[in-house]
Coordinates of C-alpha atoms and ligand atoms in Angstrom, one line a residue:
M59 CA 21.4 -6.6 33.2
I60 CA 17.8 -7.2 32.1
G61 CA 16.1 -10.5 33.2
K62 CA 15.0 -13.0 30.5
R63 CA 11.3 -12.7 31.2
M64 CA 11.4 -8.9 30.9
Q65 CA 13.6 -9.1 27.8
D66 CA 11.2 -11.4 26.1
A67 CA 8.1 -9.3 27.1
M68 CA 9.8 -6.1 25.9
N69 CA 10.8 -7.8 22.6
E70 CA 7.1 -8.7 22.2
Q71 CA 6.2 -5.1 23.0
I72 CA 8.5 -3.8 20.2
K73 CA 6.4 -6.0 17.9
H74 CA 3.2 -4.5 19.2
E75 CA 4.4 -0.9 18.8
L76 CA 5.7 -1.6 15.3
E77 CA 2.4 -3.2 14.4
S78 CA 0.7 0.0 15.7
A79 CA 2.9 1.9 13.3
Y80 CA 2.1 -0.5 10.5
L81 CA -1.7 -0.2 11.2
Y82 CA -1.6 3.6 11.2
L83 CA 0.5 3.6 8.1
A84 CA -2.2 1.4 6.4
M85 CA -4.7 4.1 7.5
V86 CA -2.5 6.8 5.9
A87 CA -2.6 4.9 2.6
H88 CA -6.4 4.5 3.0
F89 CA -7.1 8.1 3.8
R90 CA -4.8 9.3 1.0
A91 CA -6.7 7.1 -1.5
E92 CA -9.9 8.8 -0.2
S93 CA -8.3 12.3 -0.6
L94 CA -8.7 12.8 3.2
D95 CA -5.2 14.4 3.4
G96 CA -5.7 15.9 6.9
M97 CA -6.6 12.5 8.4
A98 CA -3.6 11.0 6.5
Q99 CA -1.3 13.6 8.0
W100 CA -2.7 12.9 11.5
M101 CA -2.1 9.2 11.0
T102 CA 1.4 9.8 9.6
L103 CA 2.4 11.5 12.9
Q104 CA 0.7 8.8 14.9
S105 CA 2.6 6.1 13.0
Q106 CA 6.0 7.9 13.5
E107 CA 5.2 8.2 17.3
E108 CA 4.8 4.4 17.3
V109 CA 8.2 3.8 15.8
A110 CA 9.6 6.1 18.5
H111 CA 7.8 4.0 21.2
A112 CA 9.3 0.8 19.8
M113 CA 12.7 2.4 19.9
R114 CA 12.3 3.2 23.6
F115 CA 11.9 -0.6 24.3
F116 CA 14.7 -1.4 21.8
N117 CA 17.1 1.0 23.6
H118 CA 16.1 -0.1 27.0
I119 CA 16.9 -3.8 26.2
D120 CA 20.1 -2.8 24.6
E121 CA 21.3 -0.5 27.4
R122 CA 20.7 -3.3 29.9
D123 CA 22.9 -5.7 28.0
G124 CA 19.9 -7.7 26.7
Q125 CA 19.3 -9.0 23.2
V126 CA 16.9 -7.3 20.9
E127 CA 14.9 -9.7 18.8
L128 CA 12.7 -8.4 16.0
K129 CA 9.7 -10.5 15.2
A130 CA 7.5 -10.8 12.1
L131 CA 4.7 -8.2 11.9
S132 CA 1.2 -9.2 11.0
Q133 CA -0.4 -7.6 7.9
P134 CA -2.8 -4.8 8.8
Q135 CA -6.3 -4.2 7.4
K136 CA -6.3 -2.2 4.2
E137 CA -9.7 -0.5 4.1
W138 CA -12.3 0.8 6.4
A139 CA -15.9 1.6 5.6
S140 CA -15.7 5.1 6.9
P141 CA -13.3 7.5 8.7
L142 CA -15.3 6.8 11.8
E143 CA -14.7 3.1 11.5
A144 CA -11.0 3.6 11.1
F145 CA -10.7 5.9 14.1
Q146 CA -12.8 3.4 16.2
A147 CA -10.3 0.7 15.2
A148 CA -7.4 3.0 16.2
Y149 CA -9.1 3.6 19.6
E150 CA -9.7 -0.1 20.2
H151 CA -6.1 -0.8 19.3
E152 CA -4.8 1.8 21.8
R153 CA -6.9 0.1 24.5
F154 CA -5.2 -3.2 23.6
I155 CA -1.8 -1.5 23.8
T156 CA -2.7 -0.1 27.3
E157 CA -3.4 -3.6 28.5
K158 CA 0.0 -4.7 27.2
I159 CA 1.7 -1.9 29.0
N160 CA -0.2 -2.7 32.2
D161 CA 1.0 -6.4 31.9
L162 CA 4.6 -5.1 31.6
V163 CA 4.1 -3.0 34.7
K164 CA 2.8 -6.1 36.6
L165 CA 5.8 -8.1 35.4
A166 CA 8.3 -5.4 36.5
S167 CA 6.7 -5.5 39.9
E168 CA 6.8 -9.3 40.1
E169 CA 10.4 -9.4 39.0
G170 CA 11.5 -6.5 41.3
D171 CA 12.8 -4.8 38.1
H172 CA 12.8 -1.1 39.2
A173 CA 14.6 0.1 36.1
A174 CA 11.8 -1.3 33.9
G175 CA 9.3 0.0 36.3
I176 CA 10.6 3.6 36.0
M177 CA 10.9 3.3 32.2
L178 CA 7.3 2.1 31.9
Q179 CA 5.9 5.1 33.9
W180 CA 6.3 7.2 30.7
F181 CA 4.1 4.7 28.8
I182 CA 1.4 4.8 31.5
T183 CA 1.0 8.5 30.9
E184 CA 1.4 8.2 27.2
Q185 CA -1.4 5.6 26.9
V186 CA -3.8 7.9 28.7
E187 CA -3.0 10.5 26.0
E188 CA -3.2 7.9 23.2
E189 CA -6.7 6.7 24.2
D190 CA -7.9 10.2 24.8
S191 CA -6.7 11.6 21.4
T192 CA -8.2 8.8 19.4
K193 CA -11.5 8.8 21.4
K194 CA -11.8 12.5 20.8
V195 CA -11.7 12.0 17.0
V196 CA -14.2 9.1 17.3
D197 CA -16.6 11.5 19.2
L198 CA -16.1 14.2 16.6
L199 CA -16.8 11.9 13.7
E200 CA -19.9 10.5 15.5
R201 CA -21.3 14.0 15.9
I202 CA -20.6 14.8 12.2
G203 CA -22.4 11.7 11.0
D204 CA -22.9 11.6 7.2
S205 CA -22.4 15.4 6.7
G206 CA -20.0 15.8 3.8
H207 CA -19.2 19.4 4.8
G208 CA -18.6 18.4 8.4
L209 CA -16.2 15.7 7.2
I210 CA -14.2 18.3 5.1
M211 CA -13.9 20.6 8.2
A212 CA -12.8 17.6 10.4
D213 CA -10.2 16.6 7.8
R214 CA -8.9 20.2 7.7
E215 CA -8.8 20.3 11.6
L216 CA -7.0 16.9 11.9
G217 CA -4.4 18.1 9.4
T218 CA -3.2 20.8 11.8
R219 CA -1.8 18.2 14.2
S220 CA 1.9 18.7 15.0
A221 CA 4.4 16.2 16.3
A222 CA 4.5 15.7 20.1
P223 CA 7.6 17.4 21.6
A224 CA 8.9 14.1 23.1
E225 CA 8.8 12.4 19.7
S226 CA 10.1 15.3 17.6
E227 CA 13.2 15.6 19.9
E228 CA 14.1 11.9 19.4
Ligands
OFO212 FE1 2.5 3.1 21.3 O1 1.0 4.0 21.8 FE2 -0.2 3.8 20.4 O2 -0.1 2.0 20.1

């Protein structure tokens, strides 16, 4: 059975992951409105991954006879001044999520909760990938600067992203 402290912290993490999904969905709407369909597609997959992340915590609590509690989500930002600003916000958000995962790992260690510790290992690796993938787009958009042609090419490239195997299997 899961302990109360870990249960509460994981319920909080479900909220963080769903807020990630919500934020990226807001970016989908923004990019579609700007006719940047490739970036919208990239963010659609990102948003879907976040729901799958939330479900990993949801299932973990449930499987250990805990109580899942869904909390209210905060409203995400609606517009960004440029694609670069949006991806910078996504990168900053991923760094925030990494901190939250690290806090959960610390809690698992304090509580001697080995089941949570093992489950959280997947997220440690995932957060390295999440920070890397958003930072790479930030770097690309910084290089492109104000070039309209470069932006069209970047949009096309980002539209080729496919779902991560772990997520598409779920
Ligand atoms: Fe769930 O990894 Fe991004 O936020």
